[in-house]
Short mmCIF file of C-alpha atoms in Angstrom, two decimals:
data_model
loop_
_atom_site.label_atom_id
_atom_site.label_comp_id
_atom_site.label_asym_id
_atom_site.label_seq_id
_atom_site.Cartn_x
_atom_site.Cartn_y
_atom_site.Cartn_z
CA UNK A 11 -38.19 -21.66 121.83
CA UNK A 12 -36.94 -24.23 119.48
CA UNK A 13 -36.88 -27.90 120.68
CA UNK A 14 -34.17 -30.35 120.49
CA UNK A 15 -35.59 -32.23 117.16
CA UNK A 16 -35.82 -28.51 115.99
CA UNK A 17 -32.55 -27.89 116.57
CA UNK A 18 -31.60 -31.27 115.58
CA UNK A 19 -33.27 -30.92 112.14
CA UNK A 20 -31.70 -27.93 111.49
CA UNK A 21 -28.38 -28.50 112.41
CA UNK A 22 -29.22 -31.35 109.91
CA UNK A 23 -30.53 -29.36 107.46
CA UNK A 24 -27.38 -26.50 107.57
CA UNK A 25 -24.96 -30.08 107.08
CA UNK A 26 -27.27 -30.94 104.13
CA UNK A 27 -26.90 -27.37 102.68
CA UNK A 28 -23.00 -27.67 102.78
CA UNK A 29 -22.68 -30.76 101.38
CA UNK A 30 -24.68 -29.50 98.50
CA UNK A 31 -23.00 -26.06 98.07
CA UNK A 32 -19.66 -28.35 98.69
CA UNK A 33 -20.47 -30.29 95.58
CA UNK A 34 -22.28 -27.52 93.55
CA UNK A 35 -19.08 -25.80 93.79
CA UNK A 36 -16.71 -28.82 92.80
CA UNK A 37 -19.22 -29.11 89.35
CA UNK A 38 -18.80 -25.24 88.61
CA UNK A 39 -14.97 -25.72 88.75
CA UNK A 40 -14.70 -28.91 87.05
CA UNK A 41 -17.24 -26.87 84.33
CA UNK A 42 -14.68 -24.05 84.04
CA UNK A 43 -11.90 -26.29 83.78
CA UNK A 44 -13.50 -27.95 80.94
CA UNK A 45 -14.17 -24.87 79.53
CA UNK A 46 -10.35 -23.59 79.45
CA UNK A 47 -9.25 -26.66 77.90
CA UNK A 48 -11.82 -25.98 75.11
CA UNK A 49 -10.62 -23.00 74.87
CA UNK A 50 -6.97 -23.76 75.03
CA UNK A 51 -7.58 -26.44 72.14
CA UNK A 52 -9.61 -24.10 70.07
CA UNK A 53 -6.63 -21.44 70.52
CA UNK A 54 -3.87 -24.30 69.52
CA UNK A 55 -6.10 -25.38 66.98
CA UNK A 56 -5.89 -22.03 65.59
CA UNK A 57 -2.67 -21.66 66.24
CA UNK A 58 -1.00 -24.80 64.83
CA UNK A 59 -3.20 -26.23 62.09
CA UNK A 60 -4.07 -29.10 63.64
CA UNK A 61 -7.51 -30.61 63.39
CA UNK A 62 -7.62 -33.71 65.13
CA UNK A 63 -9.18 -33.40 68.37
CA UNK A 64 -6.99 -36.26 70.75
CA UNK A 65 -3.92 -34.67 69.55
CA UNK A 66 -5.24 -30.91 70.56
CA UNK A 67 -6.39 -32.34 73.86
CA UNK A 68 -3.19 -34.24 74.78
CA UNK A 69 -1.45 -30.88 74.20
CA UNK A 70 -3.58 -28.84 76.41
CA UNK A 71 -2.71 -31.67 78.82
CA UNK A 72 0.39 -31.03 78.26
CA UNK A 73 0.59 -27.39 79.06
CA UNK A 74 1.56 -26.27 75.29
CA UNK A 75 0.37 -23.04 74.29
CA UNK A 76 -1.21 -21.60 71.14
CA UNK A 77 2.22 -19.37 71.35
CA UNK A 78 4.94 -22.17 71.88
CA UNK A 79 2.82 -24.57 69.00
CA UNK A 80 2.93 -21.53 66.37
CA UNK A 81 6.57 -21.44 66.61
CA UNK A 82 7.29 -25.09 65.95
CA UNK A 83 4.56 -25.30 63.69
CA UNK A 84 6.41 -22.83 61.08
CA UNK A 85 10.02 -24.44 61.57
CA UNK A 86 9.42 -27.21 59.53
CA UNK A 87 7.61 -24.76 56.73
CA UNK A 88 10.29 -22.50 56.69
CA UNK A 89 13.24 -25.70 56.70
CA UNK A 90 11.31 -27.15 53.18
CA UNK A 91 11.31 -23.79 51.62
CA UNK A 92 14.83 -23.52 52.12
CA UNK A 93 15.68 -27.36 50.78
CA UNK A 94 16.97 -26.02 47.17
CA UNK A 95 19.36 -23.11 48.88
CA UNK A 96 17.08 -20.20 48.27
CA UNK A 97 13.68 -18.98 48.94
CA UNK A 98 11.31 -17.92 45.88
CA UNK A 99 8.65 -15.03 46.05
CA UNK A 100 6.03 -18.66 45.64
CA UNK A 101 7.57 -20.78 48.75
CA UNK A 102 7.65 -17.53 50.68
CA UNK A 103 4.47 -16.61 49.93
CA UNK A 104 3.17 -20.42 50.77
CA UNK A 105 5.08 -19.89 54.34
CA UNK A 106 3.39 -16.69 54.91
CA UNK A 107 -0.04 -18.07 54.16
CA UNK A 108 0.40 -21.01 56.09
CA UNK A 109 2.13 -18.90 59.41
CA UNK A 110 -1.22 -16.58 58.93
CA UNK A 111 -3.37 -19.57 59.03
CA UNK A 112 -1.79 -20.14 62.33
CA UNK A 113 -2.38 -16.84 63.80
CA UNK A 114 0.96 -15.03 63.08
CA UNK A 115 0.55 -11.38 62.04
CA UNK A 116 2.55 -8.70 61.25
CA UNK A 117 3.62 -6.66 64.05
CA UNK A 118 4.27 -9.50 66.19
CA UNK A 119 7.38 -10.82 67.22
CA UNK A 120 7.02 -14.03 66.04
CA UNK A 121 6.52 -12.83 62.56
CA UNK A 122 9.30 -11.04 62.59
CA UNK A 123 11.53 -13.77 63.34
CA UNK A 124 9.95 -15.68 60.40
CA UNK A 125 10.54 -12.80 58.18
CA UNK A 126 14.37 -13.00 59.18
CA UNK A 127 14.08 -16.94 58.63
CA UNK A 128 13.02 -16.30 55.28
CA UNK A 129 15.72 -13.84 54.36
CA UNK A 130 18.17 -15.57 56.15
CA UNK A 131 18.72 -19.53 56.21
CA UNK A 132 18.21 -20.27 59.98
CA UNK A 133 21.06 -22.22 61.12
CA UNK A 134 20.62 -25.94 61.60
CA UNK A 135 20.21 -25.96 65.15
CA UNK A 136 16.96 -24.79 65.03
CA UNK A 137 15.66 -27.67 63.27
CA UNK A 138 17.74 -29.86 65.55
CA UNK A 139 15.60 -28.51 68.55
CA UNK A 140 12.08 -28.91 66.90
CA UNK A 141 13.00 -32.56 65.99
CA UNK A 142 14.04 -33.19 69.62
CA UNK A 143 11.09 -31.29 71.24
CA UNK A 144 8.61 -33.43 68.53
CA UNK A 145 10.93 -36.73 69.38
CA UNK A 146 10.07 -35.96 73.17
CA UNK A 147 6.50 -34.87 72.38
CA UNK A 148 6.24 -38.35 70.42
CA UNK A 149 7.01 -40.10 73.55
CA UNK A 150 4.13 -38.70 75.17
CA UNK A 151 1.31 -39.22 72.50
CA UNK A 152 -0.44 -42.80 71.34
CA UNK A 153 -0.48 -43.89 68.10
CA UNK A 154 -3.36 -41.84 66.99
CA UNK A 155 -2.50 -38.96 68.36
CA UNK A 156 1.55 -38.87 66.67
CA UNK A 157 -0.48 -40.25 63.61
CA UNK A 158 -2.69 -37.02 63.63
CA UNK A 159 -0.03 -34.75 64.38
CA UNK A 160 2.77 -36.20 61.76
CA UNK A 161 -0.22 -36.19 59.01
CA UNK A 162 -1.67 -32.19 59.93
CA UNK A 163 2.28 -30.96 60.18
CA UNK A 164 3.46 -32.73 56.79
CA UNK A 165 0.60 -31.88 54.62
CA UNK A 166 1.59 -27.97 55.52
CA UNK A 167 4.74 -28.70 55.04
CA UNK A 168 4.35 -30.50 51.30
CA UNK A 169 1.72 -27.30 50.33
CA UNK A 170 5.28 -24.66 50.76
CA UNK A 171 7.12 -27.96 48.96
CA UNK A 172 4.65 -27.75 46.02
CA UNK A 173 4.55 -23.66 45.94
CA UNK A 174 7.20 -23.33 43.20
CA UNK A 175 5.59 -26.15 41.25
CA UNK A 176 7.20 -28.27 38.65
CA UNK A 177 8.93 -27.16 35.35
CA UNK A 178 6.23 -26.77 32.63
CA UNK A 179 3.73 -29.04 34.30
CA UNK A 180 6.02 -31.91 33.47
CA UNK A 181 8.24 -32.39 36.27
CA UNK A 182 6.75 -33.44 39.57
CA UNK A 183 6.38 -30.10 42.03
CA UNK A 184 8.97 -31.13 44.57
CA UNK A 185 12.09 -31.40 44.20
CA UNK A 186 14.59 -34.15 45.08
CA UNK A 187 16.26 -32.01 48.51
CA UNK A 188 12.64 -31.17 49.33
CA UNK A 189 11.43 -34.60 49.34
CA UNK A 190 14.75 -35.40 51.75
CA UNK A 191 13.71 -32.52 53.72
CA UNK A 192 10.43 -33.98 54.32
CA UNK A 193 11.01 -37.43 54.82
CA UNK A 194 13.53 -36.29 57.68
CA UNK A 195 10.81 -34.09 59.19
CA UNK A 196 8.55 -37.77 58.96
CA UNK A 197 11.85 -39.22 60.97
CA UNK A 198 11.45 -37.10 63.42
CA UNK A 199 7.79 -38.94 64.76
CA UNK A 200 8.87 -42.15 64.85
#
């Protein structure tokens, strides 16, 4: 028969237990949780282009998705490559490559839509919401972060400016509505 101070110490022993599985248990969840937002930045990272790591991990915060990021991400793309009125076979191309570098594919939805965009001018309200939403996403990020984000965004967005290339090598490879094109996609971080 068990004494007191044996029942003592092991009353004291099933509290120490507890506590223990108590904690182990907050440091496994706080590891997963760390793990999805890996994940989740890897995934937008993937998704969107961007490379700099406070940006990706202020959007994760922020509940954005690989999905939702792929969609704005090709809005501005598809807005330069229509600056002169039209869409050549070079600025399409530079869209497409860019939108696969993000993770669209054929067969998906979202590539569909950019196919249309690309046949079809998409009408200006679409930019209107992507410069709101990144006006409102702006307001949310530090300097670095909107920095990193403006910088990763506009340098896919010169690449499908530069596609068609100048005349003969002697004229610069943008032209004069795609540079107004891009410095209004610039406007829209500030």
């Amino acid at each position: 028969m068990a004494t007191e101070r044996e029942k003592l110490g092991s009353y004291g022993k099933s509290l120490e237990d507890a506590f223990f599985l108590q904690q182990d248990s907050a440091l496994i969840q706080r590891h997963r949780e760390d793990l999805r937002r890996q994940r989740s930045a890897k995934e937008l990272s993937d998704a969107s282009g961007i490379t700099n790591a406070a940006v990706l991990a202020k959007l994760v915060e922020m509940g954005i998705t690989a999905e939702l990021a792929t969609s704005l991400s090709i809005i501005p793309l598809v807005e330069v490559a229509w600056a002169d009125g039209n869409v050549d076979e070079k600025e399409k191309a530079a869209v497409l490559a860019g939108a696969a570098k993000c993770g669209l594919a054929k067969g998906r939805l979202d590539y569909e839509m950019l196919e249309s965009w690309l046949s079809r001018r998409p009408p200006a309200a679409l930019l209107e919401a992507w410069a709101h939403y990144v006006k409102g996403l702006c307001e949310l990020l530090g300097d670095g972060e909107r920095a990193g984000l403006r910088k990763d965004l506009l340098q896919r967005a010169r690449t499908v400016a530069e596609a068609s290339g100048g005349f003969l090598g002697l004229t610069s490879g943008i032209s004069e509505s795609e540079k107004k094109v891009l410095a209004s996609l610039e406007s829209s971080f500030c």
